[in-house]
Short mmCIF file of C-alpha atoms and ligand atoms in Angstrom, two decimals:
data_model
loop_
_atom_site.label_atom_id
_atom_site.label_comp_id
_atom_site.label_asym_id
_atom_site.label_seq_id
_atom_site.Cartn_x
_atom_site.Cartn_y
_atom_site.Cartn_z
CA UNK A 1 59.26 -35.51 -27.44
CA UNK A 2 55.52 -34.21 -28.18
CA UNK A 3 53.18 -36.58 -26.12
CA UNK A 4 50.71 -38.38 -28.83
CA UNK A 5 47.19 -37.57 -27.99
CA UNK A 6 43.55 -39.36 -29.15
CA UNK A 7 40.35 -37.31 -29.43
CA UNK A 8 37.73 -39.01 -28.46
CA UNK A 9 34.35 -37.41 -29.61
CA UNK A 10 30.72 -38.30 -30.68
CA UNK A 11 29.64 -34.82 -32.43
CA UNK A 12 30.25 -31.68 -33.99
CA UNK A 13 33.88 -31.66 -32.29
CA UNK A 14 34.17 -27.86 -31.97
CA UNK A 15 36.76 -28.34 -28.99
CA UNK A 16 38.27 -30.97 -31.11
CA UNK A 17 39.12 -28.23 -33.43
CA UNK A 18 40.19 -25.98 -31.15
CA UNK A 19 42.71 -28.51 -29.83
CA UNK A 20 43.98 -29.62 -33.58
CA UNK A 21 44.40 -25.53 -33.47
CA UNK A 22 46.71 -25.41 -30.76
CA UNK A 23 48.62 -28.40 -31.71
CA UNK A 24 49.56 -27.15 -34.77
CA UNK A 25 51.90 -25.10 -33.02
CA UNK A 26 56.26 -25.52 -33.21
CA UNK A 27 56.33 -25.21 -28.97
CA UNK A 28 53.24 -27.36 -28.17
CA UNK A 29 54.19 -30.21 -26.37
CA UNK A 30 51.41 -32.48 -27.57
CA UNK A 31 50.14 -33.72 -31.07
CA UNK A 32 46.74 -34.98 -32.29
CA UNK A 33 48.03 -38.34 -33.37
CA UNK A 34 44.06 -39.87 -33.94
CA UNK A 35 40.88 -38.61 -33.64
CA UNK A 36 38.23 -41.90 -32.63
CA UNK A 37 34.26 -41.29 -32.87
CA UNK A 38 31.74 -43.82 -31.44
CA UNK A 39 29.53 -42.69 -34.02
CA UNK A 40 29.63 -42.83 -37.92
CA UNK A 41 28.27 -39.71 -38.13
CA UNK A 42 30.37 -37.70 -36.14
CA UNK A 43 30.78 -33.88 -37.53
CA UNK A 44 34.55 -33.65 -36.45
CA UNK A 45 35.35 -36.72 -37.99
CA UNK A 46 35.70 -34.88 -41.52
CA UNK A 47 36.97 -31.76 -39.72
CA UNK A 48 39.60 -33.76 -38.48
CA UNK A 49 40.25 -35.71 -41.50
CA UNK A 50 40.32 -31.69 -43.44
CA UNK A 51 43.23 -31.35 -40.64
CA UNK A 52 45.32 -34.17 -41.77
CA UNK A 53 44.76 -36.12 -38.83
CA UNK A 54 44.18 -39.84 -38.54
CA UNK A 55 40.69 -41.15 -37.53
CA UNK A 56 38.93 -43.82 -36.97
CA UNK A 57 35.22 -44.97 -35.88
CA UNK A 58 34.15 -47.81 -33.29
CA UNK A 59 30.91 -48.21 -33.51
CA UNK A 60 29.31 -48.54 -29.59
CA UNK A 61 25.79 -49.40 -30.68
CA UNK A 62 27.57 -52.29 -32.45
CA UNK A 63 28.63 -53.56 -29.01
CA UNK A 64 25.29 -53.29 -27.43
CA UNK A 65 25.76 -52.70 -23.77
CA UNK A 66 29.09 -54.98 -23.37
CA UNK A 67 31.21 -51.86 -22.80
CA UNK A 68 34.24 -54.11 -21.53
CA UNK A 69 34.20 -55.86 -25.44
CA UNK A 70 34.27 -51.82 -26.78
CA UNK A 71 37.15 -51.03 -24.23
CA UNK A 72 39.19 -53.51 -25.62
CA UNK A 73 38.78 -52.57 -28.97
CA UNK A 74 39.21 -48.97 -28.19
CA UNK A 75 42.49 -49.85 -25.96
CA UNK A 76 43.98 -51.92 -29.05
CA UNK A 77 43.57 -48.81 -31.43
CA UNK A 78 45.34 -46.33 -28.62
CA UNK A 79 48.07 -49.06 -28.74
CA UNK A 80 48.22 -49.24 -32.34
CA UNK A 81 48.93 -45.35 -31.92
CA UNK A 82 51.26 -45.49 -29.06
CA UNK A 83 48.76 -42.64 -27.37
CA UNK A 84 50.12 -40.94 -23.99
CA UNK A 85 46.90 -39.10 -23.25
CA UNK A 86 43.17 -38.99 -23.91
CA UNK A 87 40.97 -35.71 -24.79
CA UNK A 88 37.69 -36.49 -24.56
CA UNK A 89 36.09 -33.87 -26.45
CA UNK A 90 32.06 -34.33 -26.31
CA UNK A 91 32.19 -38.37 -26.21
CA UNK A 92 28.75 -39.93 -24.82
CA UNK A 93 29.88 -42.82 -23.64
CA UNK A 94 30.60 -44.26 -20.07
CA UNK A 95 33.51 -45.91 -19.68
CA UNK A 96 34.36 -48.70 -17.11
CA UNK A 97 35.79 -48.14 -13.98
CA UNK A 98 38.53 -50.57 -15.25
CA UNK A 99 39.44 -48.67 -18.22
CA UNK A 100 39.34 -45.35 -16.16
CA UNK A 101 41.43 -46.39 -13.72
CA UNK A 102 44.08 -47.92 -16.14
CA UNK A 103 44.15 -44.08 -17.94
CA UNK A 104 43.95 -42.53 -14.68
CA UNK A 105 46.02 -38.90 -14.63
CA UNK A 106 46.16 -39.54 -18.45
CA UNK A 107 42.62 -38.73 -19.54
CA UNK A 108 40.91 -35.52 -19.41
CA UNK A 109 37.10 -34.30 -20.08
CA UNK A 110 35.96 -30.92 -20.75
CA UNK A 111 32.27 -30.28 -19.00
CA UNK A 112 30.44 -27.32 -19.40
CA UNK A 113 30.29 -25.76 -15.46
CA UNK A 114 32.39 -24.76 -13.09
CA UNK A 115 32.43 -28.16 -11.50
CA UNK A 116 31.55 -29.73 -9.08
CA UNK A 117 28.31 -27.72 -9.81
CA UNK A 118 25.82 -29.25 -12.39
CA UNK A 119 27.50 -32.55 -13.28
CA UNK A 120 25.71 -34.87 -15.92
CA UNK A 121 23.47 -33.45 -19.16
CA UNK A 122 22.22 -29.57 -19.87
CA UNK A 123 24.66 -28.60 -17.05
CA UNK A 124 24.02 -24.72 -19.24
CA UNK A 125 20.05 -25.01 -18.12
CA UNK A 126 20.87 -26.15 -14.26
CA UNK A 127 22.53 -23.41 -14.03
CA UNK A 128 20.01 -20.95 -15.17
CA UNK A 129 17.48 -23.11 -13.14
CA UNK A 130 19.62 -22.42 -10.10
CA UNK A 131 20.17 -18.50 -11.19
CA UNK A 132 24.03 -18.78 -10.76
CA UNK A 133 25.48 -15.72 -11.88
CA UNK A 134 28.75 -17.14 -12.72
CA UNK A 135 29.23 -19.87 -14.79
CA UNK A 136 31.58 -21.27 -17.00
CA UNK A 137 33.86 -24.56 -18.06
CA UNK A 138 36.07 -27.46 -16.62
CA UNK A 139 38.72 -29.34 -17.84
CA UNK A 140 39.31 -32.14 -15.07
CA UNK A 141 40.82 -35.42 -15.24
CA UNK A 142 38.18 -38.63 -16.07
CA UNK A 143 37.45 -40.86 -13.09
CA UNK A 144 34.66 -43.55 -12.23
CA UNK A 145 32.26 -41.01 -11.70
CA UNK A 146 30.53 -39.13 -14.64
CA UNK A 147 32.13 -35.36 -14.59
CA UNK A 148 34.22 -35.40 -11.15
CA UNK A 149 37.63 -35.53 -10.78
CA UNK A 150 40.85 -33.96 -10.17
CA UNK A 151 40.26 -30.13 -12.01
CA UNK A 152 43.05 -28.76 -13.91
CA UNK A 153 42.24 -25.53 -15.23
CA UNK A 154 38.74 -23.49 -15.20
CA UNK A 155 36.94 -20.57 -17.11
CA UNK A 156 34.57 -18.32 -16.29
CA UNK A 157 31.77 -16.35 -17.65
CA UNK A 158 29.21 -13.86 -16.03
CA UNK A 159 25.77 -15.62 -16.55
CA UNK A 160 23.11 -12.78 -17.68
CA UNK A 161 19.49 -12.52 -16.69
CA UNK A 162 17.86 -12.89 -19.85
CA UNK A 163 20.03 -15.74 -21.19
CA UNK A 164 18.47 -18.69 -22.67
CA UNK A 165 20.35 -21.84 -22.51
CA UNK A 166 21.52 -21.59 -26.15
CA UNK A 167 23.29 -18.22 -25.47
CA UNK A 168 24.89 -19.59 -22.24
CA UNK A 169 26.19 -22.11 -23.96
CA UNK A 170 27.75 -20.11 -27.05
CA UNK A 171 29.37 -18.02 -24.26
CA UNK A 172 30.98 -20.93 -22.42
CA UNK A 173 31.96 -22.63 -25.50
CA UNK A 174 34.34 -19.76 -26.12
CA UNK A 175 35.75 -20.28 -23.12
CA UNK A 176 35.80 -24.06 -23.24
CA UNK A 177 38.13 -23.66 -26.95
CA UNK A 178 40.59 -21.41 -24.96
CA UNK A 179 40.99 -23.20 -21.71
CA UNK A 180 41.27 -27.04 -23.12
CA UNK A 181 44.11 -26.37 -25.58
CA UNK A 182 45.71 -24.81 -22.46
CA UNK A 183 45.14 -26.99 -20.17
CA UNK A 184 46.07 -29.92 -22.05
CA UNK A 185 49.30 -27.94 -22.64
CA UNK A 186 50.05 -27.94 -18.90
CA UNK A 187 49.62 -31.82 -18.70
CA UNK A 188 51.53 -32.84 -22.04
CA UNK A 189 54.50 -29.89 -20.95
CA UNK A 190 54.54 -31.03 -17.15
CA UNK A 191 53.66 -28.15 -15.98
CA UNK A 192 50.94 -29.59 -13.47
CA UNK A 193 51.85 -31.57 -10.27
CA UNK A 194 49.46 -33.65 -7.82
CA UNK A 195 50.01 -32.26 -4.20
CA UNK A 196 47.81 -33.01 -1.09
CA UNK A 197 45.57 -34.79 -3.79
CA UNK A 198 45.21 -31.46 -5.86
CA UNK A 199 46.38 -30.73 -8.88
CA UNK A 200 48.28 -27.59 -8.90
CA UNK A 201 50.46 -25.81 -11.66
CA UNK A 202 53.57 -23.47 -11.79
CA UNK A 203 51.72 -21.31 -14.19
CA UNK A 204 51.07 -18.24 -13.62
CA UNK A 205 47.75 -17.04 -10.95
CA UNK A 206 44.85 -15.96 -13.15
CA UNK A 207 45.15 -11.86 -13.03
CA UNK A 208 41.77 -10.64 -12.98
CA UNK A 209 38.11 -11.38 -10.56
CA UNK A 210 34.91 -11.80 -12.38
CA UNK A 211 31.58 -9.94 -10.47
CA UNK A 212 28.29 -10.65 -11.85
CA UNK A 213 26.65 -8.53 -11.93
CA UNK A 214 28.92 -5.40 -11.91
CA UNK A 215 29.54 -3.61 -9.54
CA UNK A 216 31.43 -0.08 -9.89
C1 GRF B 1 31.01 -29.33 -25.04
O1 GRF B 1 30.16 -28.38 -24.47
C2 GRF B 1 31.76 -30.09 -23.98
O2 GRF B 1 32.06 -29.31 -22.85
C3 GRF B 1 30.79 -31.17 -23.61
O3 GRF B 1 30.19 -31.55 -24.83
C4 GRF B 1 30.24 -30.46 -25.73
C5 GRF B 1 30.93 -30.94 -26.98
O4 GRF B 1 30.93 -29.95 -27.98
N1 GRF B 1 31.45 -32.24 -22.92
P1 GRF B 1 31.92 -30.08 -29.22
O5 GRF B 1 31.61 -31.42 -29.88
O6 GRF B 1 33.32 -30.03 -28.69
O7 GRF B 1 31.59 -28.92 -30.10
#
């Protein structure tokens, strides 16, 4: 049985995509079964409506600041759905530790760095800031604390002298639309096990080392 999966975004939804992508596939073991925006406006809400998906809008700024009374919307909905797991995919909104906690090891979040480096916003500028000269993306499970938690899969890209923080961010992106359908189809297949309060997987070791810059 396919485990039914909600998109949570507030943009353009670009790794929203990617993810409708991979789930279109016979052998993946997850479907998109809703995509939810906090925001009316949301690009990927009529990408993901093009995609014959469901989707819906619950309007935070409607709520105010009483995130609890938006949880409890939101948690109806995913009921509604019968959803297994949660993608957040670009979604500006904190949750509650509550609500966290409940979707613990069932809600994942894609951040742009190789965390724990550069949590929180323009994570592609701290890292030029810091001159890192790798870089890349996360995919970690969602826990109290705004992009920590347990990591489940990582990519990497070489970060290049004269890169702005536009460029660095085209070139993770890339990354970001490979390694979240992937990762996500570790989870939904059970392919990814908690041990000594890591999360480790039986698939395969990554085959190649990244040196920036090059060396012959
Ligand atoms: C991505 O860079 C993601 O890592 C971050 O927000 C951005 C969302 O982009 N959390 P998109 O809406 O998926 O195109």
């Amino acid at each position: 049985m396919k485990r039914r999966v909600a998109i949570l975004i507030s943009g353009r939804g670009s790794n929203m995509a990617a993810l409708i992508r991979a789930a279109a596939a016979a052998d993946y073991p997850a479907e998109i079964a809703l995509v939810i925006s906090n925001r009316p406006d949301a690009g990927g809400l009529k990408k993901a409506a093009a995609s014959g998906i469901a989707t819906t809008t619950i309007e935070s700024k409607s709520f105010n600041n009483d995130r609890s009374a938006f949880e409890a919307v939101l948690q109806s909905t995913l009921d509604q759905h019968r959803i297994d797991l949660i993608c957040l995919a670009g979604f500006m909104r904190l949750f509650t530790a509550e609500f966290v906690q409940r979707w613990y090891g069932r809600m994942l979040n894609i951040h742009p760095s190789l965390l724990p480096a550069f949590p929180g916003l323009e994570p592609q500028a701290q890292a030029l800031r810091a001159g890192v000269k790798i870089s890349g993306a996360t995919v970690h499970f969602v826990i109290p604390q705004t992009d920590a938690g347990p990591i489940l899969m990582q990519g990497a890209v070489a970060v290049h002298d004269d890169d702005t923080a536009e460029a660095l961010a085209a070139r993770i992106l890339e990354i970001e639309h490979r390694i979240y359908p992937a990762a996500l189809r570790l989870v939904a297949g059970g392919q990814m096990r908690f041990e000594g309060g890591i999360w480790k997987t039986s698939a395969d070791a990554a085959p190649a080392v990244l040196i920036s810059p090059a060396v012959s």
